[in-house]
Amino acid sequence: MGKRVVVDPITRIEGHLRIEVEVAGGKVVNAWSSGQMFRGIEMILQGRDPRDAQHFVQRSCGVCTYVHAMSSVRAVDNAIGLKIPKNARIIRNLLHGAQYQHDHLVHFYHLHALDWVDIVSALKADPKKTATLADNVGNAQMGGAAYYRQVQQRIQTFVDSGQLGPFANAYWGHPAYKLPPEANLMACAHYIEALRLQARAARMHAIFGGKNPHPQSLVVGGVTSVGDMTPDRIAEFLYITKETQDFVKNVYIPDLLAVASFYKDWGGIGGTTNFLAYGDFPLTDAEPDSLYMPRGVVKKRDLANIGMAYEDKVTESVTRAWYEDGPALHPYKGETKPLQEDPKYRPDSGKYSWIKAPRYDDLSCEVGPLARVLIAYGKGHKDIKPVVDSTLQKLGIPAGALFSTLGRTAARGLETIAIGDAMQGWVMELVENIKGGDTQTYEPYEMPESAMGVGLNDVPRGALGHWIKIEDGKIGNYQYVVPSTWNFGPRDQKGQLGPVEESLIGTPVADAKQPLEVLRTVHSFDPCIACAVHVIDPDSNEVYKFKVV
Amino acid sequence: MDKERSFYERLKEKGVSRRDFMKYCTALTATMGLSAAFVPKVAEVFAAPAQRPPVIWLHFGECTGCSEALLRTQYPYIDELVLEVLSVEYHETIMAAAGHQAEEQLQHAVEKYNGKFICVVEGSVATKYNGGYGKVAGRSFLEIAKEVCPKAAAVIALGTCASYGGIPAAAPNPGGYKGVGDAIGIKTLNIPGCPPNPINLVGTVVNYLLLGKLPDLDESGRPLFAYGKTIHDQCPRRAHFENEEFVEEFGSEEAAMGYCLYKMGCRGPETYNNCPIAKFNDGTSWPVEAGHPCIGCSEPGFWDTMTPFYEEM
């Protein structure tokens, strides 16, 4: 029996996550992932107006904002049998693309970078050498020795103040940090630049969505932002997406490659086995055929035989989660009841998480950037395949290294290149459409008394599905299975580990008191735990028996 | 006045105009609601902070949208806020430390700055089942709130969840979620909204600096200058309301002409906030400008009292 190491809270994520690992012989031999909060948004949705659901579910997460609202209106669109107008499709895609650009940048620099970058080491860097390094690896607009000297001075002043704030008590100086001081300084400078850029990038949501976080321009049937389809608004959107993409290509990707080149061993750590993507960005009404990022399933890492993904093969298991026991069921039939008690954390044989365990065809599947990129790569996607091949070549690693923590982190950057570039084309498509006289943004409808619908998307963190059952014109049942439920779910009724649990096994841990390596793999999935936990009690009306204390 | 003048002179020497300073205040969320003992230090804190004001930011039953909203401030940018203005001692979303090192940092900060730190709370507190529906490091939100909040100089409830319970408290409220003030029986300064507009915090800070006191609050604990008028009273579409020019269907000609959204369910008449004036994301837009009715997100209990959203009031 190895040593048990608990990391709780996992910081630099959304939500409340606890990770426990067992370490033996300097490696992780067992792992448990546990969601620590339950709000019950699906229970709250019961009996409400189907049109309102999007506003509730959007509050699942303020980091992956927008995406739940989108899947929700698509589920209701689908239940009604609506086809939304072309402008609405494009604007929904543009808002979603903006979320990708924003989210992936923030993840790399602000949630993940400090697992690889040692800020304290940056103080030892030579600013001149840093400038040279930056010129060699990237094409950033900001730079030069004076620039890096100023950044370094700023960090020094901060450290000298003795108030280290959010950077206090971290793993600085840990032996697993491999970057030279100059690379650390360069990354610190870009951490700060990216903080500023993300605030500007979020304005894309405000342009067609009124605000960010939690944009508010989607409705069942289309979008409401008809007044923003003006030349100045569209031009502003285009400008910001280009500015963001400039940073992605000239700073983010070069940094990613520079950092990766020091951590190539992580191309052999942190991999999983099966992958699922619903795909996203419909380029016409035809789904899944027209999806820019394709739908598919990879089983046992076999990229030569990518299957189609069908939503009816999704089930959720609650054997090891804090809900009353029952069989694994499809979301339309989900029968879940949260334990009405202070839940006991029993990782070894009992229940240990608020996150349920979704399975596709009974398989635990990783979702997210790596799943999407693998599926697109395997299908020979015209924009994804070249960037993946050139990255593998630059790093001098084989395609097999994609199944790893490094591959996951790289995939996030690589898909941002493709999606961000594609967005510019979608903006022009919107312009052409408006020029042609089509300003329709909404399709009227009658809400059916009873219907069922599903909204499938692939959002920055992975495959997202919302299922709605409308009864008497109200929400009879609502269920969503989100990316972090897939990735961070616990064991299922067969004992099969969740993807993150699987990925952690074999991870080296140099110092059990400072499990930096564990954080690397956990963060590579970009956890969003508030999204992951939300459960419904569909048929029993049990919810109404609760008494508010 | 001397103090004030020298403060602005010093700012000017640093190349910061008075106007810039006002903008600078935008992100100074945590300096709101300081205790009276803190007043004389404020100017020094800005001009040459011997010690940056410590902030402990607690995440409870939340979606992190309030933190994200703060990250979107551009005057100043968040890096200036974190590196030069405040000392954010604990904030799970941005801090480098994790696990027991993070919790150690929290304990350390609470002890070191006992009675002096600003506590910003994001999210509501589960109270049923011994607080069992929400935990950090094995301790319930309720336990953490009871331990940390009373030791703060001031507690700022940021967002509708921390202020009034928000979405997890919507019926049937499975976890017994409450706003932090209700949950542990303390008074909080509330900046509601889902998410709140960080610019609403600026005025609080400016008010405090120039007048030397906290802004007046309404009965829901909200600063009156930001939450004193309804959306409806400040809405640029108000004239259409008076002229009885209404949107009656999305995508209609009336929608394209920017008519009043009252009949589409707009909650502007019942909602106190300054969205039409302040707007979001550096003044880019706000929901009604995007053609969508207001959903009333800064009102207590809005998830139950304002729904169904698309039905006329």
Coordinates of N, CA, C and O in Angstrom, one line a residue, chain A residues 25-26 28 34 71 114 132 135 157 195 200 214-215 234 259 263 276 281 291 297 346 364 373 409 442 465 495 548:
Chain A
G25 N 6.5 3.8 -4.9 CA 7.7 3.8 -5.7 C 7.9 5.0 -6.6 O 8.3 5.0 -7.7
G26 N 7.4 6.2 -6.0 CA 7.6 7.4 -6.8 C 6.6 7.7 -7.9 O 6.8 8.6 -8.7
V28 N 2.2 7.4 -9.1 CA 0.8 7.2 -8.7 C 0.4 5.8 -9.1 O 0.6 5.4 -10.3
S34 N -13.0 13.7 -7.0 CA -14.2 13.9 -6.3 C -14.7 15.4 -6.4 O -14.0 16.3 -6.1
S71 N -26.4 25.1 -25.7 CA -26.9 23.7 -25.8 C -28.3 23.6 -25.4 O -29.1 22.8 -25.9
L114 N 1.4 27.9 -14.5 CA 2.3 27.8 -13.3 C 2.6 26.4 -12.9 O 3.4 26.2 -12.0
T132 N 16.3 37.7 -26.7 CA 16.8 36.9 -27.8 C 16.0 35.6 -27.9 O 15.6 35.2 -29.0
D135 N 12.6 36.3 -29.4 CA 12.7 36.5 -30.8 C 12.9 35.2 -31.6 O 12.4 35.0 -32.7
T157 N 9.8 43.8 -7.5 CA 9.2 44.7 -6.5 C 8.1 44.0 -5.8 O 7.9 44.2 -4.6
L195 N -3.5 38.3 -19.6 CA -4.5 38.7 -18.7 C -5.2 39.9 -19.3 O -6.4 40.1 -19.1
R200 N -10.0 42.1 -23.3 CA -10.5 42.7 -24.6 C -11.2 41.6 -25.4 O -12.2 41.9 -26.0
H214 N -21.8 35.4 -19.0 CA -23.3 35.2 -19.2 C -23.9 36.1 -20.2 O -24.8 36.9 -19.9
P215 N -23.5 36.0 -21.4 CA -24.2 36.7 -22.5 C -25.7 36.4 -22.5 O -26.1 35.4 -22.1
I234 N -19.9 44.6 -36.5 CA -19.3 43.4 -37.2 C -17.8 43.7 -37.3 O -17.0 42.8 -37.0
V259 N 7.7 25.7 -24.2 CA 7.6 25.0 -22.9 C 7.6 23.5 -23.1 O 8.3 22.8 -22.5
Y263 N 9.6 19.7 -21.8 CA 8.8 18.7 -21.0 C 8.4 17.6 -21.9 O 7.2 17.1 -21.8
L276 N -14.3 10.8 -27.0 CA -15.6 11.1 -27.5 C -15.7 12.6 -27.9 O -15.3 13.4 -27.1
F281 N -19.8 23.5 -34.4 CA -19.8 24.6 -35.5 C -20.4 24.1 -36.8 O -19.8 23.8 -37.8
L291 N -20.5 19.8 -39.5 CA -19.8 20.3 -38.4 C -18.3 20.6 -38.7 O -17.6 19.7 -39.2
V297 N -16.0 8.8 -32.3 CA -15.6 8.1 -31.1 C -14.3 7.4 -31.5 O -14.2 6.8 -32.5
R346 N -16.0 8.2 0.8 CA -15.5 6.8 1.0 C -14.9 6.3 -0.3 O -15.5 5.6 -1.1
S364 N -15.6 4.4 -20.4 CA -15.2 5.7 -19.9 C -14.4 6.5 -21.0 O -13.5 5.9 -21.6
V373 N -9.3 16.9 -31.3 CA -8.1 16.9 -32.3 C -7.8 15.5 -32.8 O -7.5 15.4 -34.0
T409 N -2.6 19.3 -23.7 CA -2.3 20.7 -23.6 C -2.0 21.3 -25.0 O -2.4 22.5 -25.3
Y442 N -34.5 35.0 -36.4 CA -35.4 34.3 -35.5 C -36.4 33.6 -36.3 O -37.0 34.1 -37.3
G465 N -23.9 17.7 -23.7 CA -25.3 17.3 -24.2 C -26.3 17.8 -23.2 O -26.2 17.6 -22.0
G495 N -16.5 -0.6 -11.7 CA -15.2 -0.3 -11.2 C -14.3 0.3 -12.2 O -13.1 0.6 -11.9
V548 N -37.4 23.4 3.1 CA -36.3 24.3 3.3 C -36.0 24.5 4.7 O -37.0 24.8 5.5

